[in-house]
């Protein structure tokens, strides 16, 4: 049968790729890697009634730069009838939903549903940040599997939310707009890294 959704995903360590693939299996959808798609013309034709999804991690309490660049530059030849996003995070999302939804609005697209999924913490670049211990890891993975199943059910019924379904946590504005800015400036550059054969 035909795919019902085009899922665009970006994943750093694999958490978001896992979520995108699980949802795709549940919903009979196709997944498309933003890291690969951003090298193309980024023009997409939707089938009638096809929905559009985005799955990505939260970086410094906002969407990754590559995801924002992709959304700003991509073209959908039809207005999406149903559009959603799912973000993965180690703790909370801050104002990620607001940042992402304003980028969608700038394209004239409405976001119908949004979700966050708590997954194993992968950020280790500052004191006080560490990967989860074994018990926490198992708990998060079990909960994430149940959460993905719940999200898949909601998306299959095209649930429309009044407000976003992301867990912002405490002081979300400070985290996204103040701390996030410092993260982007000092702690999230790819410059120290290079690829070898």
Coordinates of C-alpha atoms in Angstrom, one line a residue:
X1 CA 0.0 0.0 0.0
X2 CA 1.1 3.6 -0.5
X3 CA 3.1 5.5 2.1
X4 CA 1.0 8.0 4.0
X5 CA 3.8 10.3 5.3
X6 CA 7.1 11.7 4.2
X7 CA 9.3 11.7 7.4
X8 CA 12.3 14.0 7.2
X9 CA 14.8 13.2 10.0
X10 CA 18.1 14.3 11.3
X11 CA 20.0 12.3 13.8
X12 CA 23.4 12.8 15.5
X13 CA 23.9 9.7 17.6
X14 CA 21.0 7.6 16.2
X15 CA 18.2 8.3 18.7
X16 CA 16.1 10.3 16.2
X17 CA 16.9 7.9 13.4
X18 CA 15.5 5.1 15.6
X19 CA 12.3 7.1 16.3
X20 CA 11.8 8.0 12.6
X21 CA 12.2 4.4 11.5
X22 CA 9.9 3.1 14.2
X23 CA 7.2 5.6 13.2
X24 CA 7.7 4.8 9.5
X25 CA 7.2 1.1 10.2
X26 CA 4.0 1.7 12.3
X27 CA 2.6 4.2 9.7
X28 CA 3.9 2.7 6.5
X29 CA 5.9 5.8 5.8
X30 CA 9.1 6.7 4.0
X31 CA 12.0 8.2 5.8
X32 CA 14.3 10.8 4.3
X33 CA 17.6 11.9 5.9
X34 CA 17.9 15.6 6.1
X35 CA 21.7 15.3 6.0
X36 CA 21.4 13.7 2.6
X37 CA 18.4 15.7 1.3
X38 CA 20.0 19.1 2.1
X39 CA 22.5 18.3 -0.8
X40 CA 19.6 18.1 -3.3
X41 CA 17.2 20.6 -4.8
X42 CA 14.9 20.0 -1.7
X43 CA 11.7 20.2 -3.8
X44 CA 9.0 17.6 -2.9
X45 CA 5.6 16.7 -4.4
X46 CA 3.1 15.3 -1.9
X47 CA 0.7 12.6 -2.9
X48 CA -3.0 13.5 -2.2
X49 CA -3.6 13.2 1.5
X50 CA 0.1 12.6 2.3
X51 CA 1.2 14.0 5.6
X52 CA 4.6 15.5 6.4
X53 CA 6.7 14.7 9.6
X54 CA 10.0 15.9 11.0
X55 CA 12.0 14.1 13.6
X56 CA 15.1 15.6 15.1
X57 CA 17.1 15.9 18.4
X58 CA 17.1 19.0 20.6
X59 CA 20.5 20.7 20.6
X60 CA 21.0 23.5 23.2
X61 CA 17.3 23.6 23.8
X62 CA 16.4 24.2 20.1
X63 CA 16.3 22.4 16.8
X64 CA 19.8 21.7 15.2
X65 CA 21.0 24.3 12.7
X66 CA 20.9 21.8 9.8
X67 CA 17.2 21.2 10.5
X68 CA 16.4 24.9 10.5
X69 CA 18.4 25.4 7.3
X70 CA 16.6 22.6 5.6
X71 CA 13.1 23.8 6.6
X72 CA 13.9 27.4 5.4
X73 CA 15.2 26.1 2.0
X74 CA 12.9 23.2 1.2
X75 CA 9.8 23.5 -1.1
X76 CA 6.6 21.5 -0.9
X77 CA 4.7 21.7 -4.1
X78 CA 1.4 21.3 -2.2
X79 CA 0.2 22.6 1.1
X80 CA 0.6 19.8 3.6
X81 CA -2.8 18.7 4.9
X82 CA -1.3 17.3 8.1
X83 CA 2.1 18.2 9.5
X84 CA 3.8 17.2 12.7
X85 CA 7.2 16.9 14.4
X86 CA 8.8 14.8 17.1
X87 CA 11.9 15.9 18.9
X88 CA 14.2 13.7 21.1
X89 CA 15.9 15.1 24.2
X90 CA 17.9 14.0 27.2
X91 CA 16.0 16.1 29.7
X92 CA 13.7 18.9 28.4
X93 CA 13.1 20.8 25.2
X94 CA 13.1 24.5 26.3
X95 CA 11.4 26.5 23.6
X96 CA 12.3 24.1 20.8
X97 CA 8.6 23.8 19.7
X98 CA 8.2 27.6 19.4
X99 CA 11.4 28.0 17.4
X100 CA 10.5 25.2 15.0
X101 CA 6.9 26.2 14.6
X102 CA 7.8 29.8 13.8
X103 CA 10.0 28.5 10.9
X104 CA 7.0 26.4 9.7
X105 CA 4.7 29.5 9.9
X106 CA 7.2 31.5 7.9
X107 CA 6.6 29.0 5.1
X108 CA 2.9 29.3 5.5
X109 CA 2.6 25.8 7.0
X110 CA 0.5 24.9 10.0
X111 CA 1.8 22.4 12.6
X112 CA -1.0 20.1 13.7
X113 CA 0.8 18.0 16.3
X114 CA 4.2 17.9 18.1
X115 CA 5.8 15.6 20.6
X116 CA 9.0 15.2 22.6
X117 CA 10.6 11.9 23.6
X118 CA 13.0 11.5 26.5
X119 CA 15.9 9.4 25.4
X120 CA 19.4 8.5 26.6
X121 CA 21.5 11.6 27.3
X122 CA 24.4 12.0 25.0
X123 CA 25.9 15.4 25.9
X124 CA 29.1 15.3 27.8
X125 CA 31.0 18.5 27.0
X126 CA 30.4 20.4 30.3
X127 CA 30.8 19.5 34.0
X128 CA 27.5 18.2 35.4
X129 CA 26.5 16.7 32.1
X130 CA 27.1 13.0 31.8
X131 CA 25.6 10.0 30.0
X132 CA 22.9 8.1 31.9
X133 CA 23.8 5.2 34.1
X134 CA 22.6 1.7 33.2
X135 CA 19.3 1.8 35.2
X136 CA 18.4 5.2 33.8
X137 CA 19.3 4.0 30.3
X138 CA 17.0 1.0 30.5
X139 CA 14.2 3.1 32.0
X140 CA 14.5 5.8 29.3
X141 CA 14.7 3.2 26.5
X142 CA 11.6 1.3 27.8
X143 CA 9.7 4.5 28.2
X144 CA 10.8 5.8 24.7
X145 CA 9.5 2.6 23.1
X146 CA 6.1 3.0 24.7
X147 CA 6.1 6.8 23.9
X148 CA 6.8 6.1 20.2
X149 CA 4.0 3.5 20.1
X150 CA 1.6 6.2 21.6
X151 CA 2.8 8.8 19.1
X152 CA 2.3 6.4 16.2
X153 CA -1.3 5.8 17.3
X154 CA -2.0 9.5 17.6
X155 CA -0.5 10.2 14.2
X156 CA -2.4 7.4 12.6
X157 CA -5.6 9.2 13.7
X158 CA -4.2 12.6 12.7
X159 CA -4.7 14.1 16.1
X160 CA -4.8 17.9 16.0
X161 CA -3.4 19.6 19.2
X162 CA -4.4 22.9 20.7
X163 CA -0.9 23.4 22.0
X164 CA 2.4 21.6 21.4
X165 CA 3.1 18.3 23.2
X166 CA 6.8 19.0 24.1
X167 CA 8.1 18.9 27.6
X168 CA 9.7 22.4 28.0
X169 CA 11.0 22.0 31.5
X170 CA 11.9 24.8 34.0
X171 CA 12.9 28.2 32.7
X172 CA 12.5 27.3 29.0
X173 CA 13.0 30.9 27.7
X174 CA 16.2 31.3 29.6
X175 CA 17.5 27.9 28.4
X176 CA 16.7 28.4 24.7
X177 CA 17.3 32.1 24.2
X178 CA 20.1 32.7 26.7
X179 CA 21.9 29.4 27.5
X180 CA 21.2 28.1 24.0
X181 CA 22.9 31.1 22.5
X182 CA 26.0 30.4 24.5
X183 CA 25.9 26.8 23.5
X184 CA 25.7 27.7 19.9
X185 CA 28.6 30.2 20.2
X186 CA 31.0 28.2 22.3
X187 CA 30.1 24.6 22.6
X188 CA 28.5 23.4 19.3
X189 CA 31.0 24.1 16.6
X190 CA 32.0 21.3 14.2
X191 CA 35.3 23.1 13.5
X192 CA 37.5 21.0 15.9
X193 CA 36.5 17.9 14.0
X194 CA 37.5 16.5 10.6
X195 CA 36.7 13.3 8.7
X196 CA 39.4 10.9 7.5
X197 CA 39.1 7.9 5.2

